[in-house]
Coordinates of C-alpha atoms and ligand atoms in Angstrom, one line a residue:
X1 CA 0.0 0.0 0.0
X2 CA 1.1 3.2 -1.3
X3 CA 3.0 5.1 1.9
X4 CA 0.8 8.6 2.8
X5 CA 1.1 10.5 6.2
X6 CA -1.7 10.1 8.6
X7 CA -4.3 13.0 9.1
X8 CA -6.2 12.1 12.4
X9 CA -10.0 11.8 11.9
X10 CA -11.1 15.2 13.6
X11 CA -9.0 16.8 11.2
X12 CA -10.5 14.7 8.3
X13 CA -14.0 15.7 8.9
X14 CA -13.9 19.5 8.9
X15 CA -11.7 19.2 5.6
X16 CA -13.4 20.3 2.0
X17 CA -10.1 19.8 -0.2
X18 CA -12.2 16.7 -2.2
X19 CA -10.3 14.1 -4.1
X20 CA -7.1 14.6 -2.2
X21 CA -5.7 11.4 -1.2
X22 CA -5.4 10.7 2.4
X23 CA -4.5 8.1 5.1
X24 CA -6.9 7.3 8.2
X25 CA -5.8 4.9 10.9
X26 CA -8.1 3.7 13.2
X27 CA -10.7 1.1 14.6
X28 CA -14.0 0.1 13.2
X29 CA -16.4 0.7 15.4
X30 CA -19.6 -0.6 12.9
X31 CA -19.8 -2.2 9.3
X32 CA -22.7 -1.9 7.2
X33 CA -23.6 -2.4 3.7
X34 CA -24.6 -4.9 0.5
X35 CA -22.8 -7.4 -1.7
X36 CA -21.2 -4.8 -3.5
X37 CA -20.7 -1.9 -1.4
X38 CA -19.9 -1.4 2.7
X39 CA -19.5 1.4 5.0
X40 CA -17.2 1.2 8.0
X41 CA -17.6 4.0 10.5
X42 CA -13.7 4.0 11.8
X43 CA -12.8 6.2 14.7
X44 CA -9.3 7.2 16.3
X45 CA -10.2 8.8 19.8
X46 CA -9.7 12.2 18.3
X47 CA -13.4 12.7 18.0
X48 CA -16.4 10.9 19.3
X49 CA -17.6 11.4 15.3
X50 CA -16.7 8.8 13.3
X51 CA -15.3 8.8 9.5
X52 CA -17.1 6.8 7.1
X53 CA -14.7 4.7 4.9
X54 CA -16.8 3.6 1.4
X55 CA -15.4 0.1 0.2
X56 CA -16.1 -1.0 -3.2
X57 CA -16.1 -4.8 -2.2
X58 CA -15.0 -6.1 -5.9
X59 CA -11.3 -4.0 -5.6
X60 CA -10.5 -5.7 -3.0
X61 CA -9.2 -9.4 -1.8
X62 CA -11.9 -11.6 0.0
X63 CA -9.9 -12.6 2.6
X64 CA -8.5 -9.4 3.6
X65 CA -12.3 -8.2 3.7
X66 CA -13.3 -10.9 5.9
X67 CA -10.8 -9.5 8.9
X68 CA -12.7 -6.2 8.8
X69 CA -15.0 -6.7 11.8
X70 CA -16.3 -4.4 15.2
X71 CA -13.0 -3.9 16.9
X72 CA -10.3 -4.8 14.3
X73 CA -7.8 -1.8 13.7
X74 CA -7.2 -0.5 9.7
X75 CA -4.9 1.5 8.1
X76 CA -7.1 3.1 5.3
X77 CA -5.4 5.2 2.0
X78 CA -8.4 6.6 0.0
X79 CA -9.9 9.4 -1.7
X80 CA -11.4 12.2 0.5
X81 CA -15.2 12.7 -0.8
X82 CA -18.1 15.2 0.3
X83 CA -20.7 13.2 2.0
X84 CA -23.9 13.1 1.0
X85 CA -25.6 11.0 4.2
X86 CA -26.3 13.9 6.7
X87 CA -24.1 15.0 9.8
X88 CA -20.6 15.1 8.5
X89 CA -19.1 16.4 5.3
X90 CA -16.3 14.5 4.4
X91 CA -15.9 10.7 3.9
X92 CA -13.3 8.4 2.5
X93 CA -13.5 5.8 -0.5
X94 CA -10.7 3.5 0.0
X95 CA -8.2 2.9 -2.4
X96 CA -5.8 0.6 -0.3
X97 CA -6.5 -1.3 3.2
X98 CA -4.3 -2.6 5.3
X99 CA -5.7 -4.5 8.3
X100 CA -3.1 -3.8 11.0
X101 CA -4.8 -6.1 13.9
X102 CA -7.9 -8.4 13.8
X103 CA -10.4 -8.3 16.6
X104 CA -12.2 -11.8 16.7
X105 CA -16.0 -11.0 16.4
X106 CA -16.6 -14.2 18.6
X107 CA -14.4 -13.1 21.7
X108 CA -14.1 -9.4 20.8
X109 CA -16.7 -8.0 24.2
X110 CA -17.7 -4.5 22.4
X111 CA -20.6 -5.6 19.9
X112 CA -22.0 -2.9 18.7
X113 CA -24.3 -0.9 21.3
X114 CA -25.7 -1.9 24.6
X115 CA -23.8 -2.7 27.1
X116 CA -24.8 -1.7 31.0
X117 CA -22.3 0.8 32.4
X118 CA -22.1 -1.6 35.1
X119 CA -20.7 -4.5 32.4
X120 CA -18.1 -1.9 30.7
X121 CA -16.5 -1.7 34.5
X122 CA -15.7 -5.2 34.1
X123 CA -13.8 -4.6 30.9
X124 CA -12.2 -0.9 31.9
X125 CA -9.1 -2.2 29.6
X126 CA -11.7 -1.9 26.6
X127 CA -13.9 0.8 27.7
X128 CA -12.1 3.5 26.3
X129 CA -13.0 2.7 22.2
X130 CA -16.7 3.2 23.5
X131 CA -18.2 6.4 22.6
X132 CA -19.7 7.3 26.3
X133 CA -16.0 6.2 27.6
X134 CA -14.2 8.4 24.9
X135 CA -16.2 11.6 25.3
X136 CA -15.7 11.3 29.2
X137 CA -11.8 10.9 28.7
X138 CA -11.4 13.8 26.4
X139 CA -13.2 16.1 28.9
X140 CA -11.2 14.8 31.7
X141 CA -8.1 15.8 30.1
X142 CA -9.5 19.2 28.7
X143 CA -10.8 20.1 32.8
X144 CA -7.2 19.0 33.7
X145 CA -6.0 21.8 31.1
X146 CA -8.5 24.3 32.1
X147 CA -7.2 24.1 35.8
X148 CA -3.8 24.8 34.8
X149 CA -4.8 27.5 32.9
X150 CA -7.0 29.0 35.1
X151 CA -4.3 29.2 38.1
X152 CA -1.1 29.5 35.4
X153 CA -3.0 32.7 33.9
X154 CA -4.3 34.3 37.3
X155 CA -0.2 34.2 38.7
X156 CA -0.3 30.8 40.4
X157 CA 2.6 28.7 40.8
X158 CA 2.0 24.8 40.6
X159 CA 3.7 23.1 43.1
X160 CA 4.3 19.4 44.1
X161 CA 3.4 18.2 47.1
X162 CA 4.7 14.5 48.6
X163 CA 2.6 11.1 47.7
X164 CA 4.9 9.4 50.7
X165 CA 3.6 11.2 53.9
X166 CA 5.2 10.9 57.3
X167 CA 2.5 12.4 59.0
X168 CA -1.0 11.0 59.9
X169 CA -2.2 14.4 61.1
X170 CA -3.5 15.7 57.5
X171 CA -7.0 14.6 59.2
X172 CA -9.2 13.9 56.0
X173 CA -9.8 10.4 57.0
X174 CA -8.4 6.6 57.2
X175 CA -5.4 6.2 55.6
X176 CA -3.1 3.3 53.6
X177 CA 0.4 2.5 55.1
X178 CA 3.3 2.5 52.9
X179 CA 6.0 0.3 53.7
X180 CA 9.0 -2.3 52.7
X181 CA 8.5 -4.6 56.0
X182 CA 8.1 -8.6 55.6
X183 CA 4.5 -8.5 56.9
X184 CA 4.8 -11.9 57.4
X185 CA 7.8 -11.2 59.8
X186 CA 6.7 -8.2 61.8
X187 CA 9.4 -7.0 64.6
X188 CA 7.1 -6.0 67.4
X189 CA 8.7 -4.4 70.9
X190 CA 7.6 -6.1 74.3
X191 CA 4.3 -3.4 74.2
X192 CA 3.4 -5.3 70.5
X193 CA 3.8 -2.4 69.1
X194 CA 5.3 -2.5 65.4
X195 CA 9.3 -1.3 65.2
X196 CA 9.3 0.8 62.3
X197 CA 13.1 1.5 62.9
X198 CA 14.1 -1.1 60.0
X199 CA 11.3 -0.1 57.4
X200 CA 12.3 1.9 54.8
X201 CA 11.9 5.7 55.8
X202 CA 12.7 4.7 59.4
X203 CA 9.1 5.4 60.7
X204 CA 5.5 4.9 59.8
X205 CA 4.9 6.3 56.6
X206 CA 1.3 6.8 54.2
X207 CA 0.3 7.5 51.3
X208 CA -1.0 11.2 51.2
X209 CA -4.4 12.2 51.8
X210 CA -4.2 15.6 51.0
X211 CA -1.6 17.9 49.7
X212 CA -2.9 20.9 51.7
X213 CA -0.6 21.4 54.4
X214 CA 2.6 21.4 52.3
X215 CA 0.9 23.6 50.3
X216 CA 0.3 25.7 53.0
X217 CA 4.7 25.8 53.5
X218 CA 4.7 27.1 49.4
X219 CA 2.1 29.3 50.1
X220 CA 3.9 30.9 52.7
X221 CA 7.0 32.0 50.4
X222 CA 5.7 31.9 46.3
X223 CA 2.2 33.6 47.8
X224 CA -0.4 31.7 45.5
X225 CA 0.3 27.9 44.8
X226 CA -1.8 24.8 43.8
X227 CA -1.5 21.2 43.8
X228 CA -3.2 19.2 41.3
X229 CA -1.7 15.3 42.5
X230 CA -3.2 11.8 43.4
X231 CA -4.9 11.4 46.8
X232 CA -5.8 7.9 48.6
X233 CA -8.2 7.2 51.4
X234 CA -9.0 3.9 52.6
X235 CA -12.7 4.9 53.9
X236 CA -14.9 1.6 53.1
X237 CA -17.4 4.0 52.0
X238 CA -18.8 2.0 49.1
X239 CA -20.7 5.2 47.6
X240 CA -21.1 6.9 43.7
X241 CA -18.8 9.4 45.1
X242 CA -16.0 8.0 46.6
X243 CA -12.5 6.5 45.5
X244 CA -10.0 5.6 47.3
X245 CA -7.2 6.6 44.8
X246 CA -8.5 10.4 43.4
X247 CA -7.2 13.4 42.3
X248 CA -7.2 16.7 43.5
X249 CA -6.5 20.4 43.0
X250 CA -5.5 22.4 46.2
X251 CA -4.5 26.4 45.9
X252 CA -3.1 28.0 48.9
X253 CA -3.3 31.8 48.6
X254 CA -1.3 33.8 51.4
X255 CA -3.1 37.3 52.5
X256 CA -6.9 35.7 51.4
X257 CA -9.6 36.0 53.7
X258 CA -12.3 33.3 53.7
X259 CA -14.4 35.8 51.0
X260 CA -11.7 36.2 48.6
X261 CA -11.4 32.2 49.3
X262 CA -15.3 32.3 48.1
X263 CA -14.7 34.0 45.0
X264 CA -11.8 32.0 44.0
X265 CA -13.8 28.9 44.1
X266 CA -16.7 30.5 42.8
X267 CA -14.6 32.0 40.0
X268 CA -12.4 28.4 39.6
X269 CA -15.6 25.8 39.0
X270 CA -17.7 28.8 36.5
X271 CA -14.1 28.9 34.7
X272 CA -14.2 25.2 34.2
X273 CA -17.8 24.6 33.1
X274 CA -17.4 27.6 30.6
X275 CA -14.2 25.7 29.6
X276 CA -16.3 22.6 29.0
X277 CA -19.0 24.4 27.0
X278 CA -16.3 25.6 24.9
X279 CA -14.1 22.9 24.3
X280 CA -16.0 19.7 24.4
X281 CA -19.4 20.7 23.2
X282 CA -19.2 17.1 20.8
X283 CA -18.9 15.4 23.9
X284 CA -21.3 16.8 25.8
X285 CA -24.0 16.8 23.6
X286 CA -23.6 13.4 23.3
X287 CA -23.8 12.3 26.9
X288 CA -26.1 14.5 26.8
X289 CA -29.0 12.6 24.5
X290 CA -27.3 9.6 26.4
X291 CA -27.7 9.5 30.1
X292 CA -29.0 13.2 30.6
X293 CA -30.7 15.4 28.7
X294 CA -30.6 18.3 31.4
X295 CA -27.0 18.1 31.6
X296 CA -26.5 21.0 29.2
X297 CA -28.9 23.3 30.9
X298 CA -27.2 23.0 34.5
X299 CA -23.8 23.6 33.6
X300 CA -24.9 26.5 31.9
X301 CA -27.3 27.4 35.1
X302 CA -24.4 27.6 37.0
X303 CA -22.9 30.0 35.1
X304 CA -26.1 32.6 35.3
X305 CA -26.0 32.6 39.1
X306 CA -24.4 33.7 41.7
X307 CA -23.6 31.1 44.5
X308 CA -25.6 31.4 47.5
X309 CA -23.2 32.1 50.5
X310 CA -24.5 31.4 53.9
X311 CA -23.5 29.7 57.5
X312 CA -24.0 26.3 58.4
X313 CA -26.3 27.5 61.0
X314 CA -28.6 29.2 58.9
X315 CA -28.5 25.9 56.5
X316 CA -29.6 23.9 59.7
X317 CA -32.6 25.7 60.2
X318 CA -33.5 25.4 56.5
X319 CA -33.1 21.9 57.1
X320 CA -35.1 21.5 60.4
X321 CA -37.4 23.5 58.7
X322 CA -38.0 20.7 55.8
X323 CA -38.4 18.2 58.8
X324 CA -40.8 19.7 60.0
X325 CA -42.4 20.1 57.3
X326 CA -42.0 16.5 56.0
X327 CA -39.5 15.9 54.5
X328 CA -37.6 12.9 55.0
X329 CA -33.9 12.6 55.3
X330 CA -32.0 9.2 56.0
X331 CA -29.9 10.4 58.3
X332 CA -30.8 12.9 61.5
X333 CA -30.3 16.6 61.4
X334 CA -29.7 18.9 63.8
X335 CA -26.8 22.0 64.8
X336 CA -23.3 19.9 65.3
X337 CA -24.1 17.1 62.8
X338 CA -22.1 16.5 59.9
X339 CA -24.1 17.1 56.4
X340 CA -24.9 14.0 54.4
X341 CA -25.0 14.2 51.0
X342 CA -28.6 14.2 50.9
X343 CA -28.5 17.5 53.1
X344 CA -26.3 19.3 50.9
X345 CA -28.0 18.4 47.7
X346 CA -31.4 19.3 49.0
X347 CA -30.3 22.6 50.2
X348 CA -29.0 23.2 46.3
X349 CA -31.6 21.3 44.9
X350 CA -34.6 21.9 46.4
X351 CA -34.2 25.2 48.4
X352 CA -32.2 27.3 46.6
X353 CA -31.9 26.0 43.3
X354 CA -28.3 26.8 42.5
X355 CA -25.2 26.0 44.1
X356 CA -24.6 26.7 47.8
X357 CA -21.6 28.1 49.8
X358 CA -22.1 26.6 53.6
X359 CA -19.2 28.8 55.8
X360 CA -18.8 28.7 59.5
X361 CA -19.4 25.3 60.4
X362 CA -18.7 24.1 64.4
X363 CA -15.6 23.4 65.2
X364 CA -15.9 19.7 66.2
X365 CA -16.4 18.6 62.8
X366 CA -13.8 20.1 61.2
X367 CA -9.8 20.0 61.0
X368 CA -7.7 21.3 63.2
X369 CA -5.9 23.9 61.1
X370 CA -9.5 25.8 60.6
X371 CA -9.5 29.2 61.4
X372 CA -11.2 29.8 64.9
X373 CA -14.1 32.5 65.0
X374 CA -14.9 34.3 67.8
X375 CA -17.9 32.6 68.9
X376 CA -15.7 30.1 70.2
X377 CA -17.9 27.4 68.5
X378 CA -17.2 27.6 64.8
X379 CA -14.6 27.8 62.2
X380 CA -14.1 29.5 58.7
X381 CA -14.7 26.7 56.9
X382 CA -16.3 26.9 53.3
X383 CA -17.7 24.0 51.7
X384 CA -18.8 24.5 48.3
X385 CA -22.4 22.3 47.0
X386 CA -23.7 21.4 44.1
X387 CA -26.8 19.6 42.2
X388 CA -26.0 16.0 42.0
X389 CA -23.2 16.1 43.7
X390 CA -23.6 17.6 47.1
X391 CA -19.9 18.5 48.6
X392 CA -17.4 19.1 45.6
X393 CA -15.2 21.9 47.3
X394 CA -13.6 22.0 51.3
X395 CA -12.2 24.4 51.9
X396 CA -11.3 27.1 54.8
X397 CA -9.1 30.2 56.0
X398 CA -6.2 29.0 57.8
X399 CA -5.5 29.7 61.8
X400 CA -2.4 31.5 61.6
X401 CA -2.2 32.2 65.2
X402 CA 0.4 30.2 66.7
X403 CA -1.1 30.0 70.4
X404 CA -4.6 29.2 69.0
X405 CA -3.3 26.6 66.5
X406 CA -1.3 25.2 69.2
X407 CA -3.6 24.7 71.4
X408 CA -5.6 23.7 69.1
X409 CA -3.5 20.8 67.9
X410 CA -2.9 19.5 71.4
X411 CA -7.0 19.7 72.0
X412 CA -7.0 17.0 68.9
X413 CA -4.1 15.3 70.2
X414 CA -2.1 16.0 67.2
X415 CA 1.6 15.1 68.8
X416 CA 3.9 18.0 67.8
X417 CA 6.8 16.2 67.3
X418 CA 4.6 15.3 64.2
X419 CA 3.0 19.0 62.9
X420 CA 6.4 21.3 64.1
X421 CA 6.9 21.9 60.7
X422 CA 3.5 23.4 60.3
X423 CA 3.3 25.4 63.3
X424 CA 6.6 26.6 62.4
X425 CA 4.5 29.1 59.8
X426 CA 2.8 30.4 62.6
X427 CA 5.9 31.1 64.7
X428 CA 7.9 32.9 61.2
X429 CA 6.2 35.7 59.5
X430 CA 2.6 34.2 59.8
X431 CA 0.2 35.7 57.9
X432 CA -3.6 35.1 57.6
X433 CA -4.3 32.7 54.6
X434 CA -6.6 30.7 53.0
X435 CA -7.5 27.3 49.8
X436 CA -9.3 24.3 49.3
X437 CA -9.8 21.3 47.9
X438 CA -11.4 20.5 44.2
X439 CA -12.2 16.7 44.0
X440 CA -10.9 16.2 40.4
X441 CA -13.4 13.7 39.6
X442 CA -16.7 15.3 41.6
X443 CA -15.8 18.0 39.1
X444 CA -16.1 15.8 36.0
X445 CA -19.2 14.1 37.9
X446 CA -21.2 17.0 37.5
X447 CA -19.1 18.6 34.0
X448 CA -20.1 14.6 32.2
X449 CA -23.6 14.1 33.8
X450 CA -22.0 10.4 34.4
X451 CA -23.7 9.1 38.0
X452 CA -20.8 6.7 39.2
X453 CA -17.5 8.2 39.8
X454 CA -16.0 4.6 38.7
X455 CA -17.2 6.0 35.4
X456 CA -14.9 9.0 35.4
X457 CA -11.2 7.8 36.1
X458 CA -9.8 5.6 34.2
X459 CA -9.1 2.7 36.2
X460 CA -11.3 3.5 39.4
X461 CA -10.1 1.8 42.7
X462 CA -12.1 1.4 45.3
X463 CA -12.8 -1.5 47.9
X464 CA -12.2 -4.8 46.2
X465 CA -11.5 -3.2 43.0
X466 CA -8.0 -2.8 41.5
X467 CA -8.4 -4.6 38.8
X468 CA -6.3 -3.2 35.8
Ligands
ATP1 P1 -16.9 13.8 51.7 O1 -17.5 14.5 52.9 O2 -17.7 14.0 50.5 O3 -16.4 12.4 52.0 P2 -14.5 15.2 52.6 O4 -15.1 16.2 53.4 O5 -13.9 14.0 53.2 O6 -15.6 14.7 51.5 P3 -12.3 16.9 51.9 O7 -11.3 16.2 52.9 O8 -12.9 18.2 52.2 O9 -13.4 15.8 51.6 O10 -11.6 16.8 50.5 C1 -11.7 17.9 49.5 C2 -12.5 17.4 48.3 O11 -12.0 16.2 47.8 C3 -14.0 17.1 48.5 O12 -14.7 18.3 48.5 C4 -14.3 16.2 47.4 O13 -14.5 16.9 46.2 C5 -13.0 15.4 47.2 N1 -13.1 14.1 47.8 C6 -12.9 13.8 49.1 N2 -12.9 12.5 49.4 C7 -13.1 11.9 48.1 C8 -13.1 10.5 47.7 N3 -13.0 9.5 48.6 N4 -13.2 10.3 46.4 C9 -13.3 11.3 45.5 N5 -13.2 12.6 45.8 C10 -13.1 12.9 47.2
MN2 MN1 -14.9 18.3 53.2

């Protein structure tokens, strides 16, 4: 076959330059046609659209034909044409095909249309040539851009945080142990506790649930960093919104108050959707028709709005309110308790109808490093809600009083020979300051429409899952 350069298929589809020659590589997703004539749709990832290659059966060998099934991968040469079915303008008639690998129609899992969600977990290594799985993966990688733009254009400095922590104090839940020990072997001292002297790093070490208070340390000196790194939390919460390996984006701006810590967020998320609207508009639309046809409308509702801002207090008594009333919620409500999901989502949902910033929540549920008010009962921490979703921002301004953060830490029984680092900013040119935390994949939960968010990473792990 004749040697040409490959033009990828998104580039194919918007071209007008008829009877050029070309070269298309790709898979074939469906094959059609009669005796004489067939149509494969072939598609290369660059698109969710697929290019039509026209084969005139009787130039070609039989047996070659034959390999041409769903799956199989082509190398296509052929003469760019205007199409005349509707939707796309250009198609290819094939003047020379190679078949570069076969996909046995018998064994080969992706007939066609069809499958469950819930089936095309079980074959995540495949799931990718699917159209659903292909538009989700192209908008994850276009949010990822639109983060870095958004922080490298607003002065941001993007800054990496460890994976290997040596601290257990980062106090966003259970965490996996990292370490080189025979755990068949374990060297226990006469208490049974473990001697981590001989394990790699010398002492207990995890794998990082947050980036957040290194962060802090670079916000400290640069004045406006982010993290945007893998996170891991063992919680055995089985739920459509939790992994135990996730990503997540964390700036850390010194001199912010929690309101300029507002309208970052509030500024960061509209950025993103608008990004979404603009870049991956194929995409959408299509999961769109797919799973949810409303999805369009709320990513551009948030945009219209303004965020509602208001205390955890006040949100209580909208909540007690809807008790009263009768509404049922599965889990109690009342001042102290943490939010569930279903709390958050019906205070965007149902009350307010757009998405909600809860501040000032008590103290007790909360991390340490919150920033203390002076009611003595809460804390400056902002959670940021949204439909579907419920909690897809944490965030807070920063205690940057030593004494208070101190005590504070010993209250939690936080050991300092573990946070001296971190109370070190407090003693050295402490400063008030302020972030959050952006759940990478909540974010492509609500920009997708998807419901799982097994269905928005790759290869999701969660509790008996790690599969591929
Ligand atoms: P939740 O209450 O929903 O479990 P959290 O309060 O434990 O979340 P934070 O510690 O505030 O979460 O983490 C910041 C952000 O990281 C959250 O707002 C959310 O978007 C995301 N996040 C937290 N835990 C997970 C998880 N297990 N899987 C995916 N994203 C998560
Ligand atoms: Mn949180």
């Amino acid at each position: 076959m004749e040697k040409i350069s490959r033009t990828k298929i998104v580039d194919v589809l918007s071209r007008s330059d008829f009877g050029t020659s070309v070269n298309v590589k790709g898979w074939v997703r469906t094959r059609r046609g009669s005796k004489q004539v067939n149509f494969v749709a072939l598609n290369d990832g660059s698109t969710i659209n697929n290019l039509q290659i026209v084969i005139d059966l009787a130039k070609f060998d039989e047996e070659m034909l034959k390999l041409i099934t769903t799956g199989s991968c082509l190398s296509v040469n052929g003469t760019l044409v205007e199409s005349v079915g509707q939707g796309q303008q250009a198609e290819i008639h094939a003047t020379g095909i190679e078949v570069l690998g076969t996909a046995d129609h018998q064994t080969y899992p992706l007939q066609k249309k069809g499958h469950s969600i819930e089936f095309l977990r079980e074959i995540a290594h495949l799931r990718p040539r699917t159209n659903t799985f292909g538009a989700v993966f192209r908008i994850r990688h276009h949010m990822a851009m639109a983060i870095h733009r958004f922080f490298h254009e607003r002065g941001f400095f993007y800054f990496h945080t460890p994976i290997i922590t040596g601290s257990d104090c980062e106090g966003a839940g259970q965490m996996f142990q990292v370490t080189t020990m025979n755990l068949y072997d374990l060297k226990k001292d006469k208490n049974g506790s473990i001697v981590y002297e001989d394990d790699f790093f010398g002492k207990q070490t995890s794998l990082t649930v947050s980036g957040q208070l290194e962060g802090e340390l670079a916000a400290m000196a640069l004045g406006a960093i982010y993290t945007f790194g893998p996170t891991f939390r063992a919680e055995n919460s089985n739920t459509p919104r939790h992994l135990a390996e996730f990503w997540m984006i964390e700036p850390e701006v010194a001199f912010n108050e929690i309101e300029e810590n507002m309208d970052l967020a509030e500024d960061f998320i509209k950025y993103c959707v608008q990004w979404a609207l603009d870049n991956c508009m194929d995409d959408i639309r299509f999961l769109n028709n797919m799973f949810d046809k409303e999805l369009i409308a709320r990513l551009e509702g948030v945009l219209k709005h303004n965020f509602v801002r208001l205390p955890y207090t006040e949100g209580i008594e909208i909540l007690e309110k809807a008790v009263a009333d009768g509404y049922k919620f599965e889990f109690p409500i009342f001042w102290g308790a943490d939010l569930a999901s279903e709390h958050e989502r019906y205070l965007v949902e149902e009350h307010f109808k757009r998405p909600v910033i809860l501040t000032d929540y008590p103290k007790e549920i909360k991390a340490f490093y919150m920033k203390q008010n002076e009611d003595g009962k809460t804390v400056r921490a902002m959670d940021v809600l949204f439909p579907k979703i419920g909690e897809i921002i944490g965030g807070s301004q920063r205690e940057e009083d030593y004494e208070k953060l101190r005590t504070r830490t010993a209250e939690m029984d936080i050991p300092e020979k573990d946070i001296w680092w971190y109370l070190d900013t407090r003693r050295f040119g402490t400063a008030p300051h302020s972030g959050f935390g952006l759940g990478f994949e909540r974010l492509l939960l609500f920009v997708t429409g998807m419901a799982n968010i097994r269905d928005v990473i790759p290869f999701p792990r969660t509790p008996n899952n790690v599969e591929f």
